PDB file of C-alpha atoms and ligand atoms in Angstrom:
ATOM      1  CA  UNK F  12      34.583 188.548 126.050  1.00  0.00           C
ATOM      2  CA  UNK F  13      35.236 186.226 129.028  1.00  0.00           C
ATOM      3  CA  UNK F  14      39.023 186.059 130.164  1.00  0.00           C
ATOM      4  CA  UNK F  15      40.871 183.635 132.371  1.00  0.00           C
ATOM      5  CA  UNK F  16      43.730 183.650 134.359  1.00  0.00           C
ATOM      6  CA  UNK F  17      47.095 183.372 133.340  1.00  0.00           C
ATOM      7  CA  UNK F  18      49.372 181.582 135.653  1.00  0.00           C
ATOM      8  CA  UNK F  19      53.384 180.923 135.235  1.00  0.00           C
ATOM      9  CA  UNK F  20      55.414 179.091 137.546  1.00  0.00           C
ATOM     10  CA  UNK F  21      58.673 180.334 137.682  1.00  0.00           C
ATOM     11  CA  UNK F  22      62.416 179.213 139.296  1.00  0.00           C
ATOM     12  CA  UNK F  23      65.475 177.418 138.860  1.00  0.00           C
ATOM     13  CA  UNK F  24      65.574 173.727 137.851  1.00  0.00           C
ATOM     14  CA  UNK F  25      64.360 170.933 140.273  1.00  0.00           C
ATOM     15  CA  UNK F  26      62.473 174.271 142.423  1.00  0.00           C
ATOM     16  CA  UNK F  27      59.440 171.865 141.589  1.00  0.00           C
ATOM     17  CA  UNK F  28      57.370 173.462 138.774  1.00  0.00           C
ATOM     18  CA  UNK F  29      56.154 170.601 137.302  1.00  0.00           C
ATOM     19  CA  UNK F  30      55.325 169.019 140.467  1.00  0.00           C
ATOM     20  CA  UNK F  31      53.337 172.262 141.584  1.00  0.00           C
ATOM     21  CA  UNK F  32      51.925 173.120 137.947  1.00  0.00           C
ATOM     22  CA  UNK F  33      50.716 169.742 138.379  1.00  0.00           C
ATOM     23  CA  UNK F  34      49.129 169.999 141.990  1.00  0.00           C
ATOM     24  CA  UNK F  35      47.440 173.662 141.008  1.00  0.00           C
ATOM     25  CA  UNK F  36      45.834 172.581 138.184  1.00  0.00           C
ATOM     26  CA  UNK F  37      44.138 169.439 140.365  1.00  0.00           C
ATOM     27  CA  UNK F  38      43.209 171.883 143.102  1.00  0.00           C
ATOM     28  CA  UNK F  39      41.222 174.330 140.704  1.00  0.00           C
ATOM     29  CA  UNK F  40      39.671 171.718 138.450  1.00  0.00           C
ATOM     30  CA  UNK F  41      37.924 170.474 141.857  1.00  0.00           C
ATOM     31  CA  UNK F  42      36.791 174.385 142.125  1.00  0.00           C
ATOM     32  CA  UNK F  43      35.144 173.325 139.070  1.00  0.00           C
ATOM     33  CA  UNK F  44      37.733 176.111 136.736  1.00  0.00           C
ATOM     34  CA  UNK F  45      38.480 175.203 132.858  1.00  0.00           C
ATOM     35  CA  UNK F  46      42.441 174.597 133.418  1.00  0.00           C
ATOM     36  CA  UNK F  47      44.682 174.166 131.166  1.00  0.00           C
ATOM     37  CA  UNK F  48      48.497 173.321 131.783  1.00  0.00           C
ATOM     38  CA  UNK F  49      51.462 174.234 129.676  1.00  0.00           C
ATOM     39  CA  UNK F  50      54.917 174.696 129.560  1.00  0.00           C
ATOM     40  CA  UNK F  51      57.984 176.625 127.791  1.00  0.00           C
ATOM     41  CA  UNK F  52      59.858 176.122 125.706  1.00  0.00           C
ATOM     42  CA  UNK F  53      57.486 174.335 124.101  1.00  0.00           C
ATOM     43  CA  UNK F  54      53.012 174.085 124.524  1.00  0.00           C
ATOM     44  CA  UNK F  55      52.148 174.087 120.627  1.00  0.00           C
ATOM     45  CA  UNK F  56      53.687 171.733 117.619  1.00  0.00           C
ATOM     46  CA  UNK F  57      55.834 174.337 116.521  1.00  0.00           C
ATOM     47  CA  UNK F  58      57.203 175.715 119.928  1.00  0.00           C
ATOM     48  CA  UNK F  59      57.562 172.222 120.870  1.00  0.00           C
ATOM     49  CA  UNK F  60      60.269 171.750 117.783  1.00  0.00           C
ATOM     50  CA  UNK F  61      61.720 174.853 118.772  1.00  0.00           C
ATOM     51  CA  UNK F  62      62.298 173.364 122.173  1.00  0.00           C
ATOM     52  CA  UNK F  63      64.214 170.200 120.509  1.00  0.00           C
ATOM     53  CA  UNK F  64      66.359 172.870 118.957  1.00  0.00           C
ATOM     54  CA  UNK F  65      67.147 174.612 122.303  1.00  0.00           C
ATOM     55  CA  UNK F  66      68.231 171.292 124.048  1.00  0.00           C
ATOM     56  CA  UNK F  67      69.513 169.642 121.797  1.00  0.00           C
ATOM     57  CA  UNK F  68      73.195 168.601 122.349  1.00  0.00           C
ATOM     58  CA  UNK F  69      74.653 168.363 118.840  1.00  0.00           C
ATOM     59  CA  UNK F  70      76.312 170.935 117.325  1.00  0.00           C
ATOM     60  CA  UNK F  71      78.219 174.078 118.542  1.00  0.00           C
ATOM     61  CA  UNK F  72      75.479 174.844 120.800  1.00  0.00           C
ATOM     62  CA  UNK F  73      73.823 178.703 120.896  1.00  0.00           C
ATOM     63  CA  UNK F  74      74.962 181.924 121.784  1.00  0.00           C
ATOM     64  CA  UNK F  75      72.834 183.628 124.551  1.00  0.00           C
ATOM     65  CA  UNK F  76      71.470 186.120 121.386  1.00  0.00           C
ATOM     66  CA  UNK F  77      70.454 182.868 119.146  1.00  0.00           C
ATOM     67  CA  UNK F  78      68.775 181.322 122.330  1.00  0.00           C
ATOM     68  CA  UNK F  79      66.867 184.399 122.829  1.00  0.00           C
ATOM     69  CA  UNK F  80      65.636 184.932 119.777  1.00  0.00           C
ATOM     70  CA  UNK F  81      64.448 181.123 119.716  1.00  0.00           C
ATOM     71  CA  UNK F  82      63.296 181.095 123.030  1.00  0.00           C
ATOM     72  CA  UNK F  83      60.933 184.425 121.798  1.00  0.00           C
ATOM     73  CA  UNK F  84      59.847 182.619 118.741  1.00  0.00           C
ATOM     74  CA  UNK F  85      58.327 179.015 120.706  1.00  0.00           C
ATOM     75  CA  UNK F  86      56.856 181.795 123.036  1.00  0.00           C
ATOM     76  CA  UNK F  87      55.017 183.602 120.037  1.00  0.00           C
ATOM     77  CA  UNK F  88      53.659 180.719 118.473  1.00  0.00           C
ATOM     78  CA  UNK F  89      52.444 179.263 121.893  1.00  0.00           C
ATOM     79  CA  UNK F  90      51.228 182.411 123.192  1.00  0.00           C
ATOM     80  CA  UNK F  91      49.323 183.411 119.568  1.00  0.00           C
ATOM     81  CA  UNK F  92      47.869 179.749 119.404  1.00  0.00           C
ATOM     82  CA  UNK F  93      47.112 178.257 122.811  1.00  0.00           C
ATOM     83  CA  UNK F  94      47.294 180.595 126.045  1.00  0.00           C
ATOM     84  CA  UNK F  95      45.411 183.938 124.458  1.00  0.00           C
ATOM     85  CA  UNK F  96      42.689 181.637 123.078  1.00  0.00           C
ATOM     86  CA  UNK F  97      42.139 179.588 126.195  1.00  0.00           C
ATOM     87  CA  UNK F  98      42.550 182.908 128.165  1.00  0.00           C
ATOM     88  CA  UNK F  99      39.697 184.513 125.762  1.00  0.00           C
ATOM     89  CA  UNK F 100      37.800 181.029 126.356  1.00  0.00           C
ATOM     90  CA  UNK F 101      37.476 181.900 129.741  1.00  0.00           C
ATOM     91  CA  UNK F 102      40.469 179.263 130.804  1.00  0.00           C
ATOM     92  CA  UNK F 103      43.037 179.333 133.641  1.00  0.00           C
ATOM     93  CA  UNK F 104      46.241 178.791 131.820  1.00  0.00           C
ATOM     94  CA  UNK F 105      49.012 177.420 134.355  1.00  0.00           C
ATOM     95  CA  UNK F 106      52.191 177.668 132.604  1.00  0.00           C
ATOM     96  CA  UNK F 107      55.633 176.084 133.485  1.00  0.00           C
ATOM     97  CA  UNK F 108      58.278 179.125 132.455  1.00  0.00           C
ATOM     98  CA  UNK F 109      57.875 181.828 130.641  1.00  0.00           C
ATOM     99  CA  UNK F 110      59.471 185.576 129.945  1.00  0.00           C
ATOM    100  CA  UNK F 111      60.874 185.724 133.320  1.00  0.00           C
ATOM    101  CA  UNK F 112      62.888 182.510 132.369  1.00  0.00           C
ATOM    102  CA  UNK F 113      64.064 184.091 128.971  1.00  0.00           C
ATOM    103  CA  UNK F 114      65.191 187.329 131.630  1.00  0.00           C
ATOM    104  CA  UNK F 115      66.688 185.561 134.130  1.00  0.00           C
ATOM    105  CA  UNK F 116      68.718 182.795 131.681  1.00  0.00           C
ATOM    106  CA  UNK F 117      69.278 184.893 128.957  1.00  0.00           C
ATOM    107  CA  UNK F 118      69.712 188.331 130.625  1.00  0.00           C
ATOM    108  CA  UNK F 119      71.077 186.905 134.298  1.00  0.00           C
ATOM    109  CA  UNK F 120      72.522 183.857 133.069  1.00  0.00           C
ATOM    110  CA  UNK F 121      73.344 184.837 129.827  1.00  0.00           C
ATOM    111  CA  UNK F 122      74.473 188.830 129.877  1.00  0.00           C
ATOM    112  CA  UNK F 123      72.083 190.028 127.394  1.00  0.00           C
ATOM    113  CA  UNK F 124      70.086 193.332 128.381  1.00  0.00           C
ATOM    114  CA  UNK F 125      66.640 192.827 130.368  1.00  0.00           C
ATOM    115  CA  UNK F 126      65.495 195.764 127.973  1.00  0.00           C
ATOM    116  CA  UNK F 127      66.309 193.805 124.733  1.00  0.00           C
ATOM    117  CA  UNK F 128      64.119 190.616 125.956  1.00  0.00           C
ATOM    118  CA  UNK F 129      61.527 192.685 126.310  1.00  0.00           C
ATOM    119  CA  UNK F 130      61.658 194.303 123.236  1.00  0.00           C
ATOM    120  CA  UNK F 131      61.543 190.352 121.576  1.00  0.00           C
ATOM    121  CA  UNK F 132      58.685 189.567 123.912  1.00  0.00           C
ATOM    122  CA  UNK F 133      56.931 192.952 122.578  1.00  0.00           C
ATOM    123  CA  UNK F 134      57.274 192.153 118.735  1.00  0.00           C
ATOM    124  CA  UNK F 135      56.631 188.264 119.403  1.00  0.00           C
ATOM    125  CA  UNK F 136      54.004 188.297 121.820  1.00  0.00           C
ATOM    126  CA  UNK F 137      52.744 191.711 122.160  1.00  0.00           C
ATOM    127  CA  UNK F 138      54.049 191.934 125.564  1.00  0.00           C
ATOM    128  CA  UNK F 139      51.642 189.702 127.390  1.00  0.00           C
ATOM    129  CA  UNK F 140      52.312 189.035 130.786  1.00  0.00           C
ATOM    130  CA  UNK F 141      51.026 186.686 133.721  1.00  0.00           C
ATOM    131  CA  UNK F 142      48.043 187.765 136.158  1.00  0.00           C
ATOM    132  CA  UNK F 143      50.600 186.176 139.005  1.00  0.00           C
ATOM    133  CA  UNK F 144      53.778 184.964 138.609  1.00  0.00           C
ATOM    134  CA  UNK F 145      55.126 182.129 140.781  1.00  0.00           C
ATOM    135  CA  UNK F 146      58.729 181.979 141.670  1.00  0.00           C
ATOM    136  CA  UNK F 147      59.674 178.852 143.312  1.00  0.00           C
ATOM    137  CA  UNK F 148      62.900 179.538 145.497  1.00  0.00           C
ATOM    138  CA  UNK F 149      64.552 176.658 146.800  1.00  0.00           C
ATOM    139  CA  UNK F 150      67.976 176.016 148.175  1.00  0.00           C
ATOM    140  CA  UNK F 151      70.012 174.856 145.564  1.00  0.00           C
ATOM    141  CA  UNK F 152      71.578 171.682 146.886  1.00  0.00           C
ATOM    142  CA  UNK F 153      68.076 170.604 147.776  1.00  0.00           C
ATOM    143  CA  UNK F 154      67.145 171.221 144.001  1.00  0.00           C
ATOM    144  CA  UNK F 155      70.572 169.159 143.052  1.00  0.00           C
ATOM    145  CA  UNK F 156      69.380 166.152 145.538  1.00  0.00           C
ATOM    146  CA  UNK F 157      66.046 166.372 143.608  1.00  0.00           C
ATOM    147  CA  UNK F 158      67.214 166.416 140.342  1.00  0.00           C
ATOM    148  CA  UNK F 159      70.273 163.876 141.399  1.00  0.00           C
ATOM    149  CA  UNK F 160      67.334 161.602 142.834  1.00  0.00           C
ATOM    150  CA  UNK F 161      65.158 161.765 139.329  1.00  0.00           C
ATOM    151  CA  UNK F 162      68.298 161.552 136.433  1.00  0.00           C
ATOM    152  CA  UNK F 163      71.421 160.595 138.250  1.00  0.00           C
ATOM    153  CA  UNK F 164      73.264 160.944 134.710  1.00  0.00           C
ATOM    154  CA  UNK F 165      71.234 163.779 132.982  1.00  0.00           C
ATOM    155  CA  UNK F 166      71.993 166.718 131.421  1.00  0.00           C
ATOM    156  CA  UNK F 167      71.207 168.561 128.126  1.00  0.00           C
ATOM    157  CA  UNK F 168      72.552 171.309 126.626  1.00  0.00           C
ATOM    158  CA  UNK F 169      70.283 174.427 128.415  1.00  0.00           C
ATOM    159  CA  UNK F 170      70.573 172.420 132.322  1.00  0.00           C
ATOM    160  CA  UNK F 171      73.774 170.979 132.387  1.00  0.00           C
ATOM    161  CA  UNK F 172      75.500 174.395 133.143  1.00  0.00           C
ATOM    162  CA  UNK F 173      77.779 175.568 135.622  1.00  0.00           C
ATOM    163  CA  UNK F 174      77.241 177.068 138.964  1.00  0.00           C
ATOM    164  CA  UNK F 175      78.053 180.257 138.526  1.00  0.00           C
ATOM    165  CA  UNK F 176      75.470 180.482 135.699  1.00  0.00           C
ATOM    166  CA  UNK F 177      72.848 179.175 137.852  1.00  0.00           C
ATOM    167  CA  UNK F 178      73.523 181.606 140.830  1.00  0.00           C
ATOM    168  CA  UNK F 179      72.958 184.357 138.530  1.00  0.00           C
ATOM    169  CA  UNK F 180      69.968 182.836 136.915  1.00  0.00           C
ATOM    170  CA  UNK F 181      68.682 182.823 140.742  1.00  0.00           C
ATOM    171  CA  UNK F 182      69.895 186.160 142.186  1.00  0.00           C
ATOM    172  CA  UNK F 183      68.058 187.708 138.474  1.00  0.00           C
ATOM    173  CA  UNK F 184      64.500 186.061 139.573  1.00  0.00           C
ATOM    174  CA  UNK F 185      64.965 187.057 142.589  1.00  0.00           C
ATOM    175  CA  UNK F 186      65.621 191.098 141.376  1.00  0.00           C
ATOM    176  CA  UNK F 187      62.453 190.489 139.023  1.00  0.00           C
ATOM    177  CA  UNK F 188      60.316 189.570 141.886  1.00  0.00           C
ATOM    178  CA  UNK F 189      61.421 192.761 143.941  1.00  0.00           C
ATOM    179  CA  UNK F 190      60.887 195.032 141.055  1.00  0.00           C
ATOM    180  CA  UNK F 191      57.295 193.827 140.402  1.00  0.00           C
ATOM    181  CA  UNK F 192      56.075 193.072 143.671  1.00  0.00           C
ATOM    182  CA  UNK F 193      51.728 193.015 142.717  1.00  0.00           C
ATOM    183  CA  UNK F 194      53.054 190.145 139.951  1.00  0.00           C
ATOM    184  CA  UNK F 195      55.268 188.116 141.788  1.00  0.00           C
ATOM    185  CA  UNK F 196      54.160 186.022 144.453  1.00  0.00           C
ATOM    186  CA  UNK F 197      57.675 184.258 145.633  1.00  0.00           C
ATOM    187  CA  UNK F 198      57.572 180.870 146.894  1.00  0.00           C
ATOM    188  CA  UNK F 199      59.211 178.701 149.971  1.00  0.00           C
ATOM    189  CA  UNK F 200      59.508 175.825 147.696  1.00  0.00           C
ATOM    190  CA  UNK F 201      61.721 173.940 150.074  1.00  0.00           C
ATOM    191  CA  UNK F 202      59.567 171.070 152.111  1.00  0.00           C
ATOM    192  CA  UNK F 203      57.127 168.498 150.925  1.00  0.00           C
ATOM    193  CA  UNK F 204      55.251 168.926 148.096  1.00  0.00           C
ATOM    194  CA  UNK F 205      51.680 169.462 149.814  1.00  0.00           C
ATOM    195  CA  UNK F 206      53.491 172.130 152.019  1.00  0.00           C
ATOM    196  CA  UNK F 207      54.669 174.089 149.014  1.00  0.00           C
ATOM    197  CA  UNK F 208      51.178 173.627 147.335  1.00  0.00           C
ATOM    198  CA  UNK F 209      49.625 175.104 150.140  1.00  0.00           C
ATOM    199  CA  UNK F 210      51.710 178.118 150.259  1.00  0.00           C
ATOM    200  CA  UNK F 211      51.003 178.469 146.434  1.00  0.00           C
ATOM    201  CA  UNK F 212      47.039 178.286 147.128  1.00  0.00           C
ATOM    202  CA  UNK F 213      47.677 181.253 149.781  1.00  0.00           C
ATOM    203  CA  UNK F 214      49.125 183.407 147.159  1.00  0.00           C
ATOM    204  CA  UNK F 215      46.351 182.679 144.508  1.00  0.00           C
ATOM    205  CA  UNK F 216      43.907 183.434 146.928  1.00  0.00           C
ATOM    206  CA  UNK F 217      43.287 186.940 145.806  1.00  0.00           C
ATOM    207  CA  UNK F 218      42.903 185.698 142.096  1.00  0.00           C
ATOM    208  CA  UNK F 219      40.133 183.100 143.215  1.00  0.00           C
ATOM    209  CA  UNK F 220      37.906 185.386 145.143  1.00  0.00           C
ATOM    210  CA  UNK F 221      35.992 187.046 142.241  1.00  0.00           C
ATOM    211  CA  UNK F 222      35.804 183.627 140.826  1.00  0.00           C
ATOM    212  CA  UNK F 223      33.456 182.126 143.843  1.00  0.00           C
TER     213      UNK F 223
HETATM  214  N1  LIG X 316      64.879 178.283 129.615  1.00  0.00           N
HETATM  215  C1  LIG X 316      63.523 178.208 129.501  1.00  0.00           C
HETATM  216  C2  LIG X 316      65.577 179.427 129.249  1.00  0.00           C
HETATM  217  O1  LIG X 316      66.809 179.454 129.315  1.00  0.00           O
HETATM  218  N2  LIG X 316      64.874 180.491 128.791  1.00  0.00           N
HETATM  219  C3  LIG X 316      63.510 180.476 128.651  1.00  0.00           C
HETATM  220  O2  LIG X 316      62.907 181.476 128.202  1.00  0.00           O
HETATM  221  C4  LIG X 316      62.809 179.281 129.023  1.00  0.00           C
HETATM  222  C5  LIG X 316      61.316 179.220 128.887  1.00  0.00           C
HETATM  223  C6  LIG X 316      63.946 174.194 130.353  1.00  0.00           C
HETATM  224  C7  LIG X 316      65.283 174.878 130.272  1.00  0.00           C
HETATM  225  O3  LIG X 316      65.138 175.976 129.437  1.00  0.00           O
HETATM  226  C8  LIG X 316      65.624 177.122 130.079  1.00  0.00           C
HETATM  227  C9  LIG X 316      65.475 176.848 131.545  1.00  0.00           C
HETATM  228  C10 LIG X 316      65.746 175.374 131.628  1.00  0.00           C
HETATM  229  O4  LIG X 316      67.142 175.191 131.754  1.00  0.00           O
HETATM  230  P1  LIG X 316      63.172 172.007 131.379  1.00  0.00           P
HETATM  231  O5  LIG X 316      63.534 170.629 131.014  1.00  0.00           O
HETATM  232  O6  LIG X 316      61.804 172.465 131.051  1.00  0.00           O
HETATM  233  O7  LIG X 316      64.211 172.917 130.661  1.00  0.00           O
HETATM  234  O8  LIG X 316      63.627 172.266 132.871  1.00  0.00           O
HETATM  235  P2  LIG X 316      62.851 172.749 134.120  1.00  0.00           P
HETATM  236  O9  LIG X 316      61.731 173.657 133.700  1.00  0.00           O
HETATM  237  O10 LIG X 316      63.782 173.352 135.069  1.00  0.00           O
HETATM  238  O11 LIG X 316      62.244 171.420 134.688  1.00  0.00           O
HETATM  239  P3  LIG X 316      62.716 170.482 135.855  1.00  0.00           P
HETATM  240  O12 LIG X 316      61.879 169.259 135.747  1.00  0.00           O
HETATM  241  O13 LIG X 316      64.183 170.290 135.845  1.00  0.00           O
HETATM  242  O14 LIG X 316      62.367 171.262 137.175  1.00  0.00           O
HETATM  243  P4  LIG X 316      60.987 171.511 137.888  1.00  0.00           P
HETATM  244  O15 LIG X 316      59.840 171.416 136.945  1.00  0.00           O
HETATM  245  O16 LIG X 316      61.145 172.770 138.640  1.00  0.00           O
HETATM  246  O17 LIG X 316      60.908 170.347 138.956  1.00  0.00           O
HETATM  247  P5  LIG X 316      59.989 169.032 139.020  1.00  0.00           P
HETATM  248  O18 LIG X 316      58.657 169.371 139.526  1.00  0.00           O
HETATM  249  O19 LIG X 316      60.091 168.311 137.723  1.00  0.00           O
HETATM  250  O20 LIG X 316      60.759 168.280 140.159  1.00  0.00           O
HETATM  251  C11 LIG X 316      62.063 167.759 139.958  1.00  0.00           C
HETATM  252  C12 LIG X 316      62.175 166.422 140.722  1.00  0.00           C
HETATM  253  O21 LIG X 316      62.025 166.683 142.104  1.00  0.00           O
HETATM  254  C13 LIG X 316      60.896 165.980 142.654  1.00  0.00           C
HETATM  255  C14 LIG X 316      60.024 165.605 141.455  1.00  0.00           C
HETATM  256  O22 LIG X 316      59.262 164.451 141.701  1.00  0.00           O
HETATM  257  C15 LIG X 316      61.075 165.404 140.363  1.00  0.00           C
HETATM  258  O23 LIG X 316      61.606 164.120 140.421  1.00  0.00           O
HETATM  259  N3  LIG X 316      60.242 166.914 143.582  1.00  0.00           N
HETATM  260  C16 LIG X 316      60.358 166.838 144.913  1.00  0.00           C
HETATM  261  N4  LIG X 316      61.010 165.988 145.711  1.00  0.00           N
HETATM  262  C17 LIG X 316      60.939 166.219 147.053  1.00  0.00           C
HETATM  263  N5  LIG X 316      60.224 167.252 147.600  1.00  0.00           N
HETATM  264  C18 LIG X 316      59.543 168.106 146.851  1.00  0.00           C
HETATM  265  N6  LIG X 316      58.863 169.108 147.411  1.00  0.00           N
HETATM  266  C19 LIG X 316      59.594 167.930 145.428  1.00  0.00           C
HETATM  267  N7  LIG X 316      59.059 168.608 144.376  1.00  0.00           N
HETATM  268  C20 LIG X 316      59.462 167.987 143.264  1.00  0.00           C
END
């Protein structure tokens, strides 16, 4: 069977996954790779309603348990119904978030045990992880100027959290990374974009060689 590559892009918000998702996906289509781009929550009809759920801003809002357990069932259906068929197509999936979000929001952020989320991610997704793992660390008033810059009065019920929240969102990536060191490839994502892109192509450079 032919198997792709399975790319997330990983960090706080405004660390410029989208942007970078974006610019990876251009620089391996002109290698001439099948690419498809994604993101979490959401990537399939159903994990894409889930997602309304999750930032929604009515209601009481969800405990960090109910948000898990959501955030594990968009990632089933998306990983059951797009990224292991493109990946058995022979597509490079590039993926904005995925488990290591659900470990560093719910479990760093949130309090919940790093074992537990993996126990959700085994039953929902048979514990499927990324080839390479992108965490974009950037300086987080330069991630508040960015996202100041884009939505000057936005905020929905998962980003509009407090700072505290967010520095332990931040120091948890940054634990994952160290713990997993052959998955993680961590990211200067502070700079222009084509700087940062560049730095991202470095790290995939290992993943590309067999390719060429
Ligand atoms: N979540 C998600 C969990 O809690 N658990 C989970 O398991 C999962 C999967 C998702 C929320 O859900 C949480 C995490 C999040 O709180 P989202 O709307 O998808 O919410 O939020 P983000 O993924 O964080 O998306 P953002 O758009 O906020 O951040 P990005 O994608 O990192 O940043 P990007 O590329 O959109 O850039 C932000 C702005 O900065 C500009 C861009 O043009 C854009 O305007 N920019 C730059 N400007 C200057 N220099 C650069 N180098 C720039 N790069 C980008």
């Amino acid at each position: 069977m032919k198997t792709g590559r399975f790319i997330a892009l990983e960090g706080g918000e405004g660390a410029g996954k989208s942007t970078q998702s974006r610019l990876l996906a251009e620089a391996l289509r002109r290698q001439d790779l099948d690419v498809v781009t994604t993101r979490e929550p959401g990537g399939t009809p159903g994990a894409e309603a889930i997602r309304a759920l999750l930032l929604s801003t009515e209601g009481e809002g969800w405990h960090p348990r109910a948000e898990a357990l959501l955030f594990a069932a968009a990632r089933s259906d998306h990983v059951e119904r797009l990224i292991r068929p493109a990946l058995a197509a022979g597509q490079w999936v590039i993926c904005d978030r995925f488990l290591d979000s659900s470990r560093a929001y719910q479990g760093g952020g949130g309090g919940l045990e790093d074992a537990d989320i993996l126990t959700l991610h085994g039953i929902g997704s048979q514990g499927l992880l990324p080839d390479l793992t992108l965490l974009l660390e950037v300086a987080p008033e330069i991630a508040a100027a960015r996202l100041a810059a884009r939505d000057p009065d936005g905020s929905d019920r998962i980003g509009g959290r407090e700072t505290s929240y967010h520095a332990r969102v931040t120091a948890a990536f940054a634990r994952l990374a160290e713990a997993e060191p052959a998955r993680f490839a961590r990211i200067d994502s502070n700079g222009e974009r084509d700087a940062i892109h560049g730095r991202i192509m470095d790290a995939l450079a290992p993943l590309l060689e067999p390719t060429r």
